[in-house]
XYZ file of C-alpha atoms in Angstrom:
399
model
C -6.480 -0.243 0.759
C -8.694 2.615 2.045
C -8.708 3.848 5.589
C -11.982 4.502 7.261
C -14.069 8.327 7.423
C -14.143 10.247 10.374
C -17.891 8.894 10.364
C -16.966 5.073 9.932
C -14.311 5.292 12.709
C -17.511 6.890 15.090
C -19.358 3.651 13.663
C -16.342 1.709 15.316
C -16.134 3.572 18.269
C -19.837 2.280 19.152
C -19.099 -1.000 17.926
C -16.622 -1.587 20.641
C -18.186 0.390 23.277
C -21.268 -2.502 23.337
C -18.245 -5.021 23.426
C -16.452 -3.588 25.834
C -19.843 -3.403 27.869
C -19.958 -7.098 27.619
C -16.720 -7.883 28.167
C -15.298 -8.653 24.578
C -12.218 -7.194 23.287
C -12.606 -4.418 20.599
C -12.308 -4.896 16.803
C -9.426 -3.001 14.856
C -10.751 -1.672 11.279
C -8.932 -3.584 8.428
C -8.167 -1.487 5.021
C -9.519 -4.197 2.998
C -12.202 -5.025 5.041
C -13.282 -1.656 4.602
C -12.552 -1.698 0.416
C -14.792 -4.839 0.776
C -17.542 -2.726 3.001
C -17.401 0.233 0.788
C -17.794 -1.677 -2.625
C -20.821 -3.486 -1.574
C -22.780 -0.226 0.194
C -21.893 1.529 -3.033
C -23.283 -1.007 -5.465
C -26.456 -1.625 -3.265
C -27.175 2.123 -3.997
C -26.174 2.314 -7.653
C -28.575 -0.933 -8.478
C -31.275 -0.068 -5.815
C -30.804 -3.418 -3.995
C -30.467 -4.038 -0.237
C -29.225 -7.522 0.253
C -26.335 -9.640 0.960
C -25.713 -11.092 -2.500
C -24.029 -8.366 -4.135
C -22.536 -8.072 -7.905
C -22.305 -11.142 -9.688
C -24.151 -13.327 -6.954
C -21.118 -12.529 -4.752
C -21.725 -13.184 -1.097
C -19.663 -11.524 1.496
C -16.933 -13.887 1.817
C -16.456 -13.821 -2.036
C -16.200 -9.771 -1.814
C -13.748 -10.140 1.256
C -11.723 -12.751 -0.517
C -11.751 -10.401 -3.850
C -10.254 -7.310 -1.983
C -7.431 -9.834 -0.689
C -8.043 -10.176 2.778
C -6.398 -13.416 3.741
C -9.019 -16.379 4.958
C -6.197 -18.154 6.268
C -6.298 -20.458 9.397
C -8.837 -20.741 11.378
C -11.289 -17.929 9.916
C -14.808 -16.493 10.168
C -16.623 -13.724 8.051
C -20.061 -12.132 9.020
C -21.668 -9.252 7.411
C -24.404 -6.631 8.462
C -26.145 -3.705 6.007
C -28.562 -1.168 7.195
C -29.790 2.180 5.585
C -31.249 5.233 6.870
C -32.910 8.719 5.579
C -29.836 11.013 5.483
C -31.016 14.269 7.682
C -28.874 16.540 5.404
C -27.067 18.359 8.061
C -23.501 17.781 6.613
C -23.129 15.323 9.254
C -23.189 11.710 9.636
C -23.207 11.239 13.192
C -26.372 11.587 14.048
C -27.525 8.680 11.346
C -24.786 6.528 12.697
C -25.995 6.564 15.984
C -29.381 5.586 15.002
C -28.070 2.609 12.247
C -26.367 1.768 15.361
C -29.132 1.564 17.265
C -31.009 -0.374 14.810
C -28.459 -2.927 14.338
C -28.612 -3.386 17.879
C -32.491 -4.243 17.885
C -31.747 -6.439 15.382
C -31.106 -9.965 16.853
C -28.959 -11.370 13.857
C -27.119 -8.240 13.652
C -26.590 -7.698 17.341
C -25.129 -11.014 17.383
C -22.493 -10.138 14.593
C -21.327 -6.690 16.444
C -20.951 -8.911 19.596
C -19.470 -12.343 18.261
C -16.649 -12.828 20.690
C -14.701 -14.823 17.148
C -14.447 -11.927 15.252
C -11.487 -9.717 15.268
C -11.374 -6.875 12.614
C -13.594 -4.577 11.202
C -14.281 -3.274 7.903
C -17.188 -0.372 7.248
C -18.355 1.462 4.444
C -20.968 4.362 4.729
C -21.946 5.646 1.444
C -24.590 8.223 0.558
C -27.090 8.554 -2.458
C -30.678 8.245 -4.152
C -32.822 5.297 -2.760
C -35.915 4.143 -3.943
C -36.619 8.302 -4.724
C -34.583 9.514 -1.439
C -31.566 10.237 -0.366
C -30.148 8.107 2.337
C -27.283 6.294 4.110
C -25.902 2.768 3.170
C -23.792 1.134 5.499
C -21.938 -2.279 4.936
C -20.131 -4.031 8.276
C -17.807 -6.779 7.169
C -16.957 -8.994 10.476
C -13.689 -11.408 10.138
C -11.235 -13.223 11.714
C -7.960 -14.702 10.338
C -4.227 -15.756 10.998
C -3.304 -14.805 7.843
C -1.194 -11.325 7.933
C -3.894 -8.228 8.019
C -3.266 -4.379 7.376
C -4.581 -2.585 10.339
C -5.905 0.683 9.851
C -5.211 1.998 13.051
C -5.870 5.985 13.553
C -5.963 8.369 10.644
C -3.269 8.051 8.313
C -1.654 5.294 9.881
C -1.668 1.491 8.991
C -0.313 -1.067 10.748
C 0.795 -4.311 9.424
C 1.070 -7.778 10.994
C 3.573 -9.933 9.923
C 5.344 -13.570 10.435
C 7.373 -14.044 14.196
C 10.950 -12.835 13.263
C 13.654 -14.782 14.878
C 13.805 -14.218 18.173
C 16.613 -17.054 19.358
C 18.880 -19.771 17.561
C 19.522 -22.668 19.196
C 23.616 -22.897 20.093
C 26.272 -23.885 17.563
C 26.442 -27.721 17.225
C 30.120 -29.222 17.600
C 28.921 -32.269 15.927
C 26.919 -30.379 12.668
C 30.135 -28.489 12.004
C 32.525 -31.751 12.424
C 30.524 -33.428 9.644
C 30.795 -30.159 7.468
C 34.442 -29.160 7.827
C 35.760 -32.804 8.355
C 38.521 -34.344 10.763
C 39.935 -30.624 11.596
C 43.280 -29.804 12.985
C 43.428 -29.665 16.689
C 45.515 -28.216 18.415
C 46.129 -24.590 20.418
C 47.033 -22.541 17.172
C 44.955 -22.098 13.620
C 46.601 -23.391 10.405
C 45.792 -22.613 7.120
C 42.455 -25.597 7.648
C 39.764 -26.228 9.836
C 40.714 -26.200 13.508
C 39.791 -27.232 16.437
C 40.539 -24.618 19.257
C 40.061 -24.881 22.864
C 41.697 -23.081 25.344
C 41.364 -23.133 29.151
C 41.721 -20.760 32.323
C 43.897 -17.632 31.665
C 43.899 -14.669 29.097
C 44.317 -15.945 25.872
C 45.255 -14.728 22.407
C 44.006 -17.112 19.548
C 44.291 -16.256 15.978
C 42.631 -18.818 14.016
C 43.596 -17.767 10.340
C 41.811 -19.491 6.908
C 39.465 -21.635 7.013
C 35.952 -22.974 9.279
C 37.197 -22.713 12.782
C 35.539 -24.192 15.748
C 37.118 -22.351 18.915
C 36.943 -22.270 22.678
C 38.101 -19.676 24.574
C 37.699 -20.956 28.292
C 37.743 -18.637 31.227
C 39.562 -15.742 31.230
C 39.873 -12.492 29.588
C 40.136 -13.880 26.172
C 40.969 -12.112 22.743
C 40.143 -14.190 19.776
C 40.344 -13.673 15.913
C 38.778 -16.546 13.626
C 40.352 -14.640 10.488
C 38.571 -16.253 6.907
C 36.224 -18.669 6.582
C 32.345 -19.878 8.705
C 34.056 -19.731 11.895
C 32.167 -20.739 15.420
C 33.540 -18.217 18.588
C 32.450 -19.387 22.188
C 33.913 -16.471 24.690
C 32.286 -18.702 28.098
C 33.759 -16.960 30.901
C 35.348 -13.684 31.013
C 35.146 -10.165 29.752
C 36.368 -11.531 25.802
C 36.810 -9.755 22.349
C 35.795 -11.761 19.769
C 36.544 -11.216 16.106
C 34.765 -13.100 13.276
C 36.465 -11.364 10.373
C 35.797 -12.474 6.710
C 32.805 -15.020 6.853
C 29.397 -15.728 7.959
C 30.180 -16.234 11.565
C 28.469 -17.347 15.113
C 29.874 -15.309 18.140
C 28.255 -16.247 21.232
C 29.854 -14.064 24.448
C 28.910 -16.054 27.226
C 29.133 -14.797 31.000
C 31.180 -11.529 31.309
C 31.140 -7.702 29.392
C 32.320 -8.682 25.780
C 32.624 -7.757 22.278
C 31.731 -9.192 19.851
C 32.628 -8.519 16.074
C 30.960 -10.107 13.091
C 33.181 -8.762 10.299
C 31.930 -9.452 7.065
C 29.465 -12.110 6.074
C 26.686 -12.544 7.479
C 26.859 -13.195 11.240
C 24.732 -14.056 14.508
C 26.052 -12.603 17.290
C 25.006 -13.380 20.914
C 25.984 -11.381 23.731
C 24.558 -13.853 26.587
C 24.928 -12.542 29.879
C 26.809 -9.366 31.129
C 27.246 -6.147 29.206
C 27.733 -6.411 25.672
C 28.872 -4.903 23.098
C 27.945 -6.521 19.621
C 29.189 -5.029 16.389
C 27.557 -6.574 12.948
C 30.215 -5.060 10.430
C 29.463 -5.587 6.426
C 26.852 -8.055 5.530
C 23.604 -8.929 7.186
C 23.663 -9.658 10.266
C 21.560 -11.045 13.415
C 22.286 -9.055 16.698
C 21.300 -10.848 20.061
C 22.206 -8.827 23.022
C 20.941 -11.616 25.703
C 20.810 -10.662 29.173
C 22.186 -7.051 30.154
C 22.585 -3.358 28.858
C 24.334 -4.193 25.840
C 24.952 -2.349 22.573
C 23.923 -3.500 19.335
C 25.607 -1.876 16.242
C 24.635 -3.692 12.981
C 27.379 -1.288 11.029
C 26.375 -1.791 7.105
C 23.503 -4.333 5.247
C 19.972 -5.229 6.426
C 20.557 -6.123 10.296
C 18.173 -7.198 12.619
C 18.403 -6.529 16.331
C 16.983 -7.572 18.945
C 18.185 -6.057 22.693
C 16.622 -8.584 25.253
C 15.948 -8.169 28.417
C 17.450 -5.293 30.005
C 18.376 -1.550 28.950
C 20.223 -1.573 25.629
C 21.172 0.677 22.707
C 20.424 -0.134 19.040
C 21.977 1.072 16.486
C 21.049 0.192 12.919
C 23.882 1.446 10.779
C 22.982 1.923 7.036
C 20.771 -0.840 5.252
C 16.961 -1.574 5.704
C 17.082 -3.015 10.022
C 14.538 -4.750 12.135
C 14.465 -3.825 15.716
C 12.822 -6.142 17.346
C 10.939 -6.036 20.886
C 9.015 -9.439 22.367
C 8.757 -10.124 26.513
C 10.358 -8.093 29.026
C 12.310 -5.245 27.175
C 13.160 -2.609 29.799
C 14.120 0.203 28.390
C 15.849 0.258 24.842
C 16.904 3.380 22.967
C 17.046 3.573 18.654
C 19.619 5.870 18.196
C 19.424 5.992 14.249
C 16.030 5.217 13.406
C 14.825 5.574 9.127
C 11.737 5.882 8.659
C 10.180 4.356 5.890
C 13.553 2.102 5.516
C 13.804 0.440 9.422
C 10.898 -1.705 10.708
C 10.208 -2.116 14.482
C 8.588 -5.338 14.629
C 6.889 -5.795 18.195
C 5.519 -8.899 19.953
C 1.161 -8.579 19.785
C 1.323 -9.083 23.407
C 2.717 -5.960 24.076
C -0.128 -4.273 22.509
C -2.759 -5.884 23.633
C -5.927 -6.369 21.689
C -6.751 -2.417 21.338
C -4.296 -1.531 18.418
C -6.106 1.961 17.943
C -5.122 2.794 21.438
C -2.242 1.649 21.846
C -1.252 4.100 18.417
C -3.304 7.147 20.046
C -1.915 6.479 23.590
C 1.018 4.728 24.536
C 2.409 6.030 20.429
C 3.800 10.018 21.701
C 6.204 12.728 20.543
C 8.441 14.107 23.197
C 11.320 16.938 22.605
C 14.324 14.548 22.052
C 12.462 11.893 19.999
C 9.231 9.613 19.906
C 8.691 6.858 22.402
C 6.376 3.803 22.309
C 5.320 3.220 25.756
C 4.933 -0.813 26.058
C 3.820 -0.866 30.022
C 5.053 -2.459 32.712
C 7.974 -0.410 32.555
C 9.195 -1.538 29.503
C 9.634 1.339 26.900
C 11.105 1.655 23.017
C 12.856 5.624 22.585
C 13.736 6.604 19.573
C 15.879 9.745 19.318
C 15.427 11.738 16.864
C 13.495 15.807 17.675
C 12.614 15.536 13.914
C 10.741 12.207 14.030
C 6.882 12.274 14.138
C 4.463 10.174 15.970
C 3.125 8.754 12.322
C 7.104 8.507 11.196
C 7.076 6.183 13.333
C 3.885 4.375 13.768
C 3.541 3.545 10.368
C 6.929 1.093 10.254
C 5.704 -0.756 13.217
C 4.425 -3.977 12.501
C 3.333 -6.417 14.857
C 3.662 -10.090 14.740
């Protein structure tokens, strides 16, 4: 995957200032658009061709295809070549502008650089002997795709697309877990089986003990403990502590300041409304802080956490964690961000079309950490004085 010249990003730069001028979005270079790009400009010069079958009676699709760029969905591929007398000044800028240019006056190819069905961008400028001079070759490879794309988004930096995370599950079903578990005991106390827990108004303290527990702790300031076993916790109402202990758990808070802790096994944990505090423990875990400043911990194993709307804290704990951002954030802090271990995986929305300036813009170092500035108020800090604005921008990955 190569990531485009100081001269190929200028090439881009014009690209998108004629689509900007006619109201198109901008293109975001692709790495292996650009391996495609650079291939083909450099095998025009080595053979002496100029054409759009390339080696082997390739056309551009088959050379985009054979650097792996995914034709997936509902995808398009265009291609433009031009060449120019290299001036020899140790600069390509000046022959850029005029292959430029001379795309533009080109009807076919001024129809590529402003086809409103094209997303990315690949380009490859190579220089050499032509036809007894030396000149520049340059290859534009046009696509669209919805298959997952490797963005090369400002020097040194690549950013990746990826598959929509999780970003809800639907609530525990009573009937699902009745036809897994069986007629369970009911009754106000856990036995060594499967209850069936539900407790009304006042403070209660439930202690479910072995097995798959389904429990309801009503209103009230409620402490509950579903001990071993794939146990369901709904706080409802009140300020509850909820424990899932050994198992792969579902903790759901409801309305009121909880906490919630998964234990181990891997758990889902929903804080719901109020402010939360949500505590993954051993295993790997899913971390939904709901509505609120809440404060996601996902302790040890590969976590993923996701704030929602509202101020919140995230903290990762040890394993490989996704933070995740989508829709009206506010403002969330990543207290123990890894780089090159954690992903932040963020909503394309919030970037908007213009990847390469959203990294060089809204992508900034400050003196306590780096912060990704999502507008509209809604901000991601990460804090950390040693991070660096690439530390960071290279583990985002949009989806």
């Amino acid at each position: 995957m190569s990531q485009a010249t100081a001269a190929e990003r200028y090439f881009l730069s014009l690209v998108n200032a004629e689509r900007g001028r006619n109201g198109l979005q901008p293109l975001t270079l692709e790495t292996r658009l650009n391996d495609s790009s650079e291939d083909h400009s450099r095998w025009l010069l080595q053979t002496g061709n100029f054409s759009h079958t390339g080696q082997g009676g390739s056309s551009a699709r088959d050379r985009i295809e054979e650097a792996n760029f995914p034709l997936q969905g509902s995808w398009r591929v265009t291609e433009n070549l031009a060449l120019l007398s290299d001036n020899g000044n140790g600069s390509l800028l000046d022959e850029v502008r005029q292959l430029h240019q001379n795309l533009m006056d080109s009807p076919s190819h001024r129809a590529n650089i402003l086809d409103p069905n094209v997303t990315y961008l690949g380009v490859g400028l190579e220089t050499g002997m032509y036809q007894g001079q030396r000149i520049v070759m340059a290859t534009q490879n046009f696509a669209s795709t919805l298959g997952p794309v490797n963005l090369d988004a400002a020097p040194g930096i690549i950013i990746s697309t990826v598959a929509a995370p999780v970003l809800n599950v639907p609530p525990p079903n009573g009937a699902a877990w009745l036809s897994q578990v069986g007629e369970p005991h009911r009754g106000n106390f856990g036995t060594a089986g499967n209850d069936l827990i539900s407790r009304g108004a006042g403070n209660d303290r439930v202690f479910a003990g072995q097995g798959s527990d389904w429990i309801v702790a009503g209103a009230g300031h409620d402490t509950v403990s579903g001990g071993q076993g794939n146990d369901v916790i709904l706080g409802q109402m009140g300020n509850d502590h909820l424990m899932g202990d050994a198992g792969n758990d579902r903790l759901s808070g409801g309305f009121g300041h909880d906490v919630l802790m998964g234990g181990d096994g891997d758990d889902v944990l929903t804080g719901d409304m109020g402010f939360d505090r949500l505590f993954g423990g051993a295993g790997n875990d899913l971390l939904l802080g709901g509505f609120g400043n809440d404060s996601l911990n996902g302790d040890m194993g590969n976590d993923t956490l996701i704030g929602g709307p509202g101020n919140d804290q995230l903290r990762g704990g040890a394993g490989a964690d996704q933070f995740v951002f989508a829709g009206a954030i506010g403002v969330d802090t990543i207290l123990d961000f890894q780089p090159d271990i954690d992903r932040i995986m963020i909503a394309r929305g919030l970037v908007g079309p213009n990847v390469t300036g959203f990294v060089n813009n809204r992508v900034t170092e400050t003196d306590q950490g780096v912060v990704i500035d999502l507008g509209s108020g809604n901000r991601i800090v990460l804090l950390n004085p040693d991070l660096t604005r690439q530390d960071v921008a290279d583990d985002i990955f949009l989806f």
